[in-house]
Tab-separated table of C-alpha atoms in Angstrom:
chain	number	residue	atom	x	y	z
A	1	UNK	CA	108.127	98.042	146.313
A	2	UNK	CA	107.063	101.628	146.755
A	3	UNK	CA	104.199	104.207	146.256
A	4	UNK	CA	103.086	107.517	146.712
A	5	UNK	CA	100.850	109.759	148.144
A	6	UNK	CA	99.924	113.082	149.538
A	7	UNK	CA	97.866	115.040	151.776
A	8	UNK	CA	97.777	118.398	153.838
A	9	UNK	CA	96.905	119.833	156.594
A	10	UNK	CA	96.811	123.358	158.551
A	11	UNK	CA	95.657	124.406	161.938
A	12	UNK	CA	95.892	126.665	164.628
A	13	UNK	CA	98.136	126.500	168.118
A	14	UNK	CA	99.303	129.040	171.088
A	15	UNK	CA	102.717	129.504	171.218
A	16	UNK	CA	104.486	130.900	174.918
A	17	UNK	CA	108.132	131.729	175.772
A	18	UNK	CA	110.201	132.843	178.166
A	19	UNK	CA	113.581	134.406	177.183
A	20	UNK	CA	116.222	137.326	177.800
A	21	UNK	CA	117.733	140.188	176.084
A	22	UNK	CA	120.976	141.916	175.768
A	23	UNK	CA	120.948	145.298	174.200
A	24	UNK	CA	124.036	146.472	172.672
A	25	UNK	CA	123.584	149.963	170.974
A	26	UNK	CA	121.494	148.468	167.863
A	27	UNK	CA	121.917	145.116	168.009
A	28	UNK	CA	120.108	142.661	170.481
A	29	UNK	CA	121.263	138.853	171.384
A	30	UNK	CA	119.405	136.768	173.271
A	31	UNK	CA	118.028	133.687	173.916
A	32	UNK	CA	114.313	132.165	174.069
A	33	UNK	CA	112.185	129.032	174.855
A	34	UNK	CA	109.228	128.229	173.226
A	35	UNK	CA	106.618	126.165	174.044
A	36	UNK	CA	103.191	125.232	171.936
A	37	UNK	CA	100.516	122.862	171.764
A	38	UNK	CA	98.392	122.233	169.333
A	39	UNK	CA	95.068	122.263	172.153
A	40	UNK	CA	91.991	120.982	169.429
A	41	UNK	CA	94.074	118.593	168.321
A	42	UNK	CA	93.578	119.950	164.418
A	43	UNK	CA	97.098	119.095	162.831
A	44	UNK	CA	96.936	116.303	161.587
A	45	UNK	CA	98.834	114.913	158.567
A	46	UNK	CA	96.913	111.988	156.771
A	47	UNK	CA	99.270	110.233	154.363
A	48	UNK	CA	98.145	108.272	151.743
A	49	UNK	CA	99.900	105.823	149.919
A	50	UNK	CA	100.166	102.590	148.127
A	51	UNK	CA	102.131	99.294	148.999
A	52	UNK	CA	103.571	96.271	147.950
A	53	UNK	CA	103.335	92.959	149.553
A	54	UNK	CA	105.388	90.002	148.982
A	55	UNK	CA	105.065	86.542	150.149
A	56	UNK	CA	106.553	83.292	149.642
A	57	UNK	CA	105.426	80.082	151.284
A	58	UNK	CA	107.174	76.652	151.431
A	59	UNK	CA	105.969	73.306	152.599
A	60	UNK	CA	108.253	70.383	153.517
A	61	UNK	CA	106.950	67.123	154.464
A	62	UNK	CA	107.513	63.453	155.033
A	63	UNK	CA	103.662	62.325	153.368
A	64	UNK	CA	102.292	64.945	151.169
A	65	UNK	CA	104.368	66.683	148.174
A	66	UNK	CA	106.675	69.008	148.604
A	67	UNK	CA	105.559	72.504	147.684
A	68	UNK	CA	105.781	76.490	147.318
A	69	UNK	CA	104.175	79.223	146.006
A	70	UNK	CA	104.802	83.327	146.076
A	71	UNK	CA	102.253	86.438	146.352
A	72	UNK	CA	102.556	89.907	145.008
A	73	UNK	CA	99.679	92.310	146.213
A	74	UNK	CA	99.197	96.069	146.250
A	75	UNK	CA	97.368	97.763	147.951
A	76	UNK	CA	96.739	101.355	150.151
A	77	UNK	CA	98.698	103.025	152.838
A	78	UNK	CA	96.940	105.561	155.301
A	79	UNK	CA	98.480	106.773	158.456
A	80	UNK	CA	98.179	110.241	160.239
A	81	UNK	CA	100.626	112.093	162.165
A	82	UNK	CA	99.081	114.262	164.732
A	83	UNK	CA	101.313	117.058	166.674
A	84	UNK	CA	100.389	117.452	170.277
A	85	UNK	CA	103.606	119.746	171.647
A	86	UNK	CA	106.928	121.404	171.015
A	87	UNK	CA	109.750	122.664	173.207
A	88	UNK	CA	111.883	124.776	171.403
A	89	UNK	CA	115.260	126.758	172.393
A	90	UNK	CA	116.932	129.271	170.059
A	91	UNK	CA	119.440	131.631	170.294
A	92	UNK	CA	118.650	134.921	168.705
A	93	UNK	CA	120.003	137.984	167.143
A	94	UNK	CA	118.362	141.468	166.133
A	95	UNK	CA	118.561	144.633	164.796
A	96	UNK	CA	117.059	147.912	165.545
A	97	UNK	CA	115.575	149.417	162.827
A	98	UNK	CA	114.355	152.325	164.981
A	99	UNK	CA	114.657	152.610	168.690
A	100	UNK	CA	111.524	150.660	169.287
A	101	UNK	CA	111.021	148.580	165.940
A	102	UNK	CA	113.141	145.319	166.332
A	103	UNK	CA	113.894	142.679	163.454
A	104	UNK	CA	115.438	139.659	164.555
A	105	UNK	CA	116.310	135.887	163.542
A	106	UNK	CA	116.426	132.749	165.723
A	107	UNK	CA	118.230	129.518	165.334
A	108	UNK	CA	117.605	126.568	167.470
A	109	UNK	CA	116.600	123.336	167.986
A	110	UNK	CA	113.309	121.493	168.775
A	111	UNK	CA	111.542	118.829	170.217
A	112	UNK	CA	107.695	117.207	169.383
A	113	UNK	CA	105.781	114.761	170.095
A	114	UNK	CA	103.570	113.446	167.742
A	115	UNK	CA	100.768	110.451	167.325
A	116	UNK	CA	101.514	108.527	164.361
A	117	UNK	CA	98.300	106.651	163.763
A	118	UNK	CA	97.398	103.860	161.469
A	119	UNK	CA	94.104	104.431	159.737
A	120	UNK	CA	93.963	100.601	158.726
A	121	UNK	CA	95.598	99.023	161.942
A	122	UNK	CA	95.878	95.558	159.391
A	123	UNK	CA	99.179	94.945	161.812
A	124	UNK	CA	98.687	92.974	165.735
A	125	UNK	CA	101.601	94.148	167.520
A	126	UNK	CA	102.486	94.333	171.311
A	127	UNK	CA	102.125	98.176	171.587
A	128	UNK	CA	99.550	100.240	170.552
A	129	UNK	CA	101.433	101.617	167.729
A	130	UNK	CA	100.772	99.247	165.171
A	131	UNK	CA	96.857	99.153	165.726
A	132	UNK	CA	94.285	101.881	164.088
A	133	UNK	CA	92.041	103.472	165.332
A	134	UNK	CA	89.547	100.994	163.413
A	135	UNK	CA	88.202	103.254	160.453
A	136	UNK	CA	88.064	100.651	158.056
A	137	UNK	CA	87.265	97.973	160.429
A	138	UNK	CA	90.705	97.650	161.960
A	139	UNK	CA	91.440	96.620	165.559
A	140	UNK	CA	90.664	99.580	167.497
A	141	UNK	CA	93.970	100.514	169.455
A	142	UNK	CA	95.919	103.748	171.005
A	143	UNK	CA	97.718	105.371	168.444
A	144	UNK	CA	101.739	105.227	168.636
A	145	UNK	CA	103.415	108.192	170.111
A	146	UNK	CA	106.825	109.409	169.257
A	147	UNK	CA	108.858	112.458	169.687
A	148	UNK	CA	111.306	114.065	166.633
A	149	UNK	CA	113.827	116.525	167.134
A	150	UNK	CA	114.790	119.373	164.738
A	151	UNK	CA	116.580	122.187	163.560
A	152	UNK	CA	114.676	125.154	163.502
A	153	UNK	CA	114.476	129.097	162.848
A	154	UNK	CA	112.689	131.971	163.370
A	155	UNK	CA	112.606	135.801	161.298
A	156	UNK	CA	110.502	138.318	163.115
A	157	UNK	CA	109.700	141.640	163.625
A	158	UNK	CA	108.894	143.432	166.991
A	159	UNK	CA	107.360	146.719	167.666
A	160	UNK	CA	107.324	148.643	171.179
A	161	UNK	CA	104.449	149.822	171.990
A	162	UNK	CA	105.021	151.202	175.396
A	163	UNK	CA	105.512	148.884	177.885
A	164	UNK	CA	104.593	146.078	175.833
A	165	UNK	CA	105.803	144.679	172.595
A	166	UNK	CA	103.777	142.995	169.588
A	167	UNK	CA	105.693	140.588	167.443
A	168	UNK	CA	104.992	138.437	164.020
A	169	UNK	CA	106.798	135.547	163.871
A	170	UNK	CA	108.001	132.981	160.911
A	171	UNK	CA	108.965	130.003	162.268
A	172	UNK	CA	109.897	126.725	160.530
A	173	UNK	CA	111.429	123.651	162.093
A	174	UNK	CA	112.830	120.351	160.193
A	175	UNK	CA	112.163	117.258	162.264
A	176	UNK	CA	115.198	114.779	161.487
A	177	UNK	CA	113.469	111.802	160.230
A	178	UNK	CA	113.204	108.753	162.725
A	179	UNK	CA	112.339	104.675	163.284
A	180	UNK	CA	109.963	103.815	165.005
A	181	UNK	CA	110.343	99.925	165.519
A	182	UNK	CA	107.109	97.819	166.868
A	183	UNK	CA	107.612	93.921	167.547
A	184	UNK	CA	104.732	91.573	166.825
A	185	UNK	CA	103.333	90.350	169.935
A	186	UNK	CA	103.173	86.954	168.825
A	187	UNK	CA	107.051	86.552	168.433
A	188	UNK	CA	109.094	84.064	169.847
A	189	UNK	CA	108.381	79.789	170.005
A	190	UNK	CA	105.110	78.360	171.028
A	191	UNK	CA	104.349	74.474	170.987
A	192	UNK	CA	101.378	72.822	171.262
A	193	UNK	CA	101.070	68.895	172.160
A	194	UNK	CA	97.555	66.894	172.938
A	195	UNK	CA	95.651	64.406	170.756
A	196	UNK	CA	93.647	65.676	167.501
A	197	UNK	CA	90.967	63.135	166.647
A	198	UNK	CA	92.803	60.142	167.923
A	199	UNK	CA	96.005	61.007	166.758
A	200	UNK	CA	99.420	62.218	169.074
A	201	UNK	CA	99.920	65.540	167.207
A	202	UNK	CA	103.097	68.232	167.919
A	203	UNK	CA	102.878	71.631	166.865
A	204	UNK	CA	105.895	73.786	167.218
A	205	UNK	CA	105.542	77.375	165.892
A	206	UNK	CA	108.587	80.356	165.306
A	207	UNK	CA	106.808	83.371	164.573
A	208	UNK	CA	108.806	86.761	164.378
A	209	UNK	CA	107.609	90.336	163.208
A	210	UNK	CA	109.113	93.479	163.209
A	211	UNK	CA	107.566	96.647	161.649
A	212	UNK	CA	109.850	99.340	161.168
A	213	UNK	CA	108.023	102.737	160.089
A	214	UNK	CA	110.762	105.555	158.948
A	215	UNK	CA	109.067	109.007	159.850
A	216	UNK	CA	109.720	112.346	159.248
A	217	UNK	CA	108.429	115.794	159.229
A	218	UNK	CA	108.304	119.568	159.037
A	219	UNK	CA	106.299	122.480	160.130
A	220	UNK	CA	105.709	126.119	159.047
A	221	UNK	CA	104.550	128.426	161.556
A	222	UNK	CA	103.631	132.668	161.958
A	223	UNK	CA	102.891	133.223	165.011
A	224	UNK	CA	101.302	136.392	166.243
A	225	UNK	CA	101.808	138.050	169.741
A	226	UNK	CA	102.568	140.053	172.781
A	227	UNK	CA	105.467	140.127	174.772
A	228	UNK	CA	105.767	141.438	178.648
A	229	UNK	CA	109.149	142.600	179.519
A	230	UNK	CA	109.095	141.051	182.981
A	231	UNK	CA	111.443	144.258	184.631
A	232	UNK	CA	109.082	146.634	183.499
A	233	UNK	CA	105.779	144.440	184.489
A	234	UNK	CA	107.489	143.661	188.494
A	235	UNK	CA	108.369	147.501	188.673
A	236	UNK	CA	105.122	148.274	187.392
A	237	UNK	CA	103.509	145.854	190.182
A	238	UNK	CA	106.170	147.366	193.090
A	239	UNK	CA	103.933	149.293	195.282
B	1	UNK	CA	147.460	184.236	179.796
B	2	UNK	CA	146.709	181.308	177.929
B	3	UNK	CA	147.557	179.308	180.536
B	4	UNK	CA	145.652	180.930	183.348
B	5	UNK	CA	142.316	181.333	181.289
B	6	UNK	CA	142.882	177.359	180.887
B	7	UNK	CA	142.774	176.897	184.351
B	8	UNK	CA	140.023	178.725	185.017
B	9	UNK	CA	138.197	177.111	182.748
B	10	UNK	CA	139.033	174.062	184.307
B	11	UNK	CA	138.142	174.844	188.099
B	12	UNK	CA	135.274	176.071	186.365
B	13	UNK	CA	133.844	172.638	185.211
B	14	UNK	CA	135.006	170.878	188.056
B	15	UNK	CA	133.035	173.349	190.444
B	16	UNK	CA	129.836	172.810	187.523
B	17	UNK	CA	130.177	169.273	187.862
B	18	UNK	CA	130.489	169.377	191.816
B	19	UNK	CA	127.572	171.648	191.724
B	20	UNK	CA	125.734	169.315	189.527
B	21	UNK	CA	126.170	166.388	191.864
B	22	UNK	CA	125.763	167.782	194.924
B	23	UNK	CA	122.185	169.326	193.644
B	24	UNK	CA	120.442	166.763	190.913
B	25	UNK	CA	119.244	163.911	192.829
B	26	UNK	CA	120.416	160.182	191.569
B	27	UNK	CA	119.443	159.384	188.048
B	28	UNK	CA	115.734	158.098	188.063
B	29	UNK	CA	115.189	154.334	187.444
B	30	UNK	CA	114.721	153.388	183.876
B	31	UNK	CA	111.031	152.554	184.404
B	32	UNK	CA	109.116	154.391	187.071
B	33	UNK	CA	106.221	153.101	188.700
B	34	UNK	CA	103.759	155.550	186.784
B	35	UNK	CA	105.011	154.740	183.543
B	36	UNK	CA	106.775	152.654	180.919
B	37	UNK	CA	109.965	152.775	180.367
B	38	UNK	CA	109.722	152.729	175.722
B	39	UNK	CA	113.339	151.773	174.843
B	40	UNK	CA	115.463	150.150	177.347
B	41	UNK	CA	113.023	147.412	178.197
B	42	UNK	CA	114.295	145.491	175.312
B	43	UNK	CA	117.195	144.609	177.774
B	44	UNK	CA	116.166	141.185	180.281
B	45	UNK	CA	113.875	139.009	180.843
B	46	UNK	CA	110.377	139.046	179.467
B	47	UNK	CA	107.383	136.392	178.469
B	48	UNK	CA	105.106	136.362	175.317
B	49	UNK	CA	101.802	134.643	174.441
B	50	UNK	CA	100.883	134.339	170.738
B	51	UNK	CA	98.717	132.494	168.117
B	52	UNK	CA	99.355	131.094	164.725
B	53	UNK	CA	98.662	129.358	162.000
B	54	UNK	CA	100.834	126.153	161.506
B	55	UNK	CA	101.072	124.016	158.400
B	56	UNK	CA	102.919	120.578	158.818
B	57	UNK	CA	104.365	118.186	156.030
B	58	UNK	CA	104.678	114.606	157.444
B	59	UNK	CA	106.513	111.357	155.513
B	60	UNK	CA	106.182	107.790	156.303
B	61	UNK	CA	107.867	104.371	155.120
B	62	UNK	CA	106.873	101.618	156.437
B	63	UNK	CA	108.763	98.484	156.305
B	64	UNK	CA	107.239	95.480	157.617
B	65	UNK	CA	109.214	91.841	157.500
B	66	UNK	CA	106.913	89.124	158.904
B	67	UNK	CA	108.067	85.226	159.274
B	68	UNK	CA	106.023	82.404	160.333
B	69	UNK	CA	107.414	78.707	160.650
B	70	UNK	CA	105.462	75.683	161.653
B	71	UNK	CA	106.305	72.717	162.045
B	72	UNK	CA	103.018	69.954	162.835
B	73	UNK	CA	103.723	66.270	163.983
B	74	UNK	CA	100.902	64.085	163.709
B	75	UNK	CA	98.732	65.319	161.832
B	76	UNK	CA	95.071	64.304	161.725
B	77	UNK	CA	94.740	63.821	157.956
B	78	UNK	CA	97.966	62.759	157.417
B	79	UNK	CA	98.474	60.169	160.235
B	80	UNK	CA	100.676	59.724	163.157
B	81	UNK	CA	104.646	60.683	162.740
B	82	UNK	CA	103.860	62.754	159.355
B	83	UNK	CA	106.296	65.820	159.297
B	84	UNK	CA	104.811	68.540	157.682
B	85	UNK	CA	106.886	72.127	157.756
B	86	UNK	CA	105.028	75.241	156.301
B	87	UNK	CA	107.505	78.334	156.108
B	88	UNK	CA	105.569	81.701	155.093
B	89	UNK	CA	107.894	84.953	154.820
B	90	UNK	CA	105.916	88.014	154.387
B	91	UNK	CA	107.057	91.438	153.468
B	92	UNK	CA	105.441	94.588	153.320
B	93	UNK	CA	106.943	97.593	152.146
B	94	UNK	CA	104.415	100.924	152.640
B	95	UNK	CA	105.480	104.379	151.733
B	96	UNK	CA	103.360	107.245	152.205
B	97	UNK	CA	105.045	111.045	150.840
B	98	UNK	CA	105.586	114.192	152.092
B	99	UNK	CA	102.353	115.676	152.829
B	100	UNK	CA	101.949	119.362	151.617
């Protein structure tokens, strides 16, 4: 009832924040928003897999003999999880090494949303999230898009440079794993009644589907940049 | 004599320090117009822009529980009023690992 699989995948996205600084002698506090995108669209984490399908089937009837029968099938899993943004906010704390070298660490927490995409799209459902995007012949269909939350953290270094301050930045966040629930779009009762080749014929059908798809993730980040103290860039601008 | 050198001394530095204010003008802002201000703009607000490299892991497990009960009156190959009830439970369990 299980597989495995694996995959990777690295790419490249700007990062911008906003926060504020309180110096006390050598040590800094402060707090900071982040926000990123990932603009070409380039991470994206294809996860293969196997699975394991069972099936049982029963027939009841009045004329023919009763029967039932069972499946057991493997087969492959492939989805991708593509990140398109995150909102982070962390608190921070630093150190001055030397008046204008800075070494700090960030905790916070985070927000992204992703695409979560199914490669195969076997599954009719009554969203978009269930359907591929038709690489293997599947049902061609918007991928489903979620957002996960997450604990992150940040250890940097900053250097003044005069008016304006270059950073590198290790960031890593832990997306807390979530469900992501799709409902077939054939659920519920549906009856047919008419006459099939001269006989009265009822058709009642219960049909019910539910797909739930557990998803997690994490990211590693270093970011490189520039920050613009914003009192010394307006004073700068004051005529 | 103690005493009154101590108190000279201390008219002294109050007449320095009156001096002093009453002749240097008011401290000059942190950051001046013609230049940068290298230490103290650590303190407030500020923006930053940056690049990087990201790497993400991803898992997935995907349950999927499908049911499907019919029930047909009538029919054609088995004649009028034939019951026939086909029950199909289906279930799909997919798990795809960490990706690194």
């Amino acid at each position: 009832m299980s597989g495995t699989g694996d995959g990777r995948d690295n790419g490249i996205e700007a990062v911008f924040s906003v926060g504020y600084n309180f110096v006390f002698s050598s040590w800094l506090i402060g707090a900071q928003m982040d926000a990123s995108w990932n603009r070409n669209k380039d991470v994206v984490t294809r996860m293969l897999g196997t699975n394991t399908n069972t099936g049982s089937q029963v027939v009841n009837s009045n004329v023919i003999v009763p029967g039932s029968h069972s499946t057991l099938a493997t087969g492959v899993i492939d989805f991708s999880l593509q990140k398109n943004w995150t909102v982070s906010e962390l608190a921070r704390i630093g150190y001055f090494v030397t008046p204008k070298t800075l070494v700090y660490g960030g905790l916070g927490w985070s927000v992204s949303g992703f695409d979560l995409i199914n490669n195969f799209g076997f599954v009719t459902s009554t969203s978009g999230c269930a359907a591929g995007a038709g690489a293997y012949g599947g049902a061609a269909g918007a991928p489903c898009t979620c957002t996960l939350t997450g604990l992150g953290w940040t250890a940097a270094g900053e250097q003044d440079f005069g008016g304006w301050r270059g950073f590198l930045q290790f960031k890593s966040i832990n997306y807390r794993a979530k469900d992501v629930t799709i409902l077939g779009q054939n659920n519920g009762v549906s009856s047919r009644t008419g006459i099939d080749t001269f006989v009265p014929i009822t058709v009642t059908t219960v049909q019910g589907m539910t797909d739930v798809r557990h998803v997690s993730a994490s990211t590693l980040e270093l970011n490189a940049g520039i920050t613009i103290p914003l009192g010394v860039a307006f004073n700068r601008w004051r005529p | 004599m103690k005493k009154l050198l101590g108190a000279v001394a201390v008219v002294s530095l109050l007449a320095t320090g009156a001096a002093s204010a009453a002749d240097v003008p008011a401290a000059a802002p942190m950051v001046t117009k013609s230049g940068w201000a290298p230490v103290n703009a650590w303190d407030g607000a500020y923006v930053s822009g940056a690049l990087g490299l990201i790497r993400q892991h991803a898992d997935i497990n995907q349950n999927v529980s499908s049911a499907f009960n019919q029930t047909t009156i009538g029919d054609p190959l088995l004649g009028a009023g034939a019951v026939t009830t086909n029950i199909m439970d289906q279930h799909i369990v997919r798990y795809g690992r960490r990706a690194r």
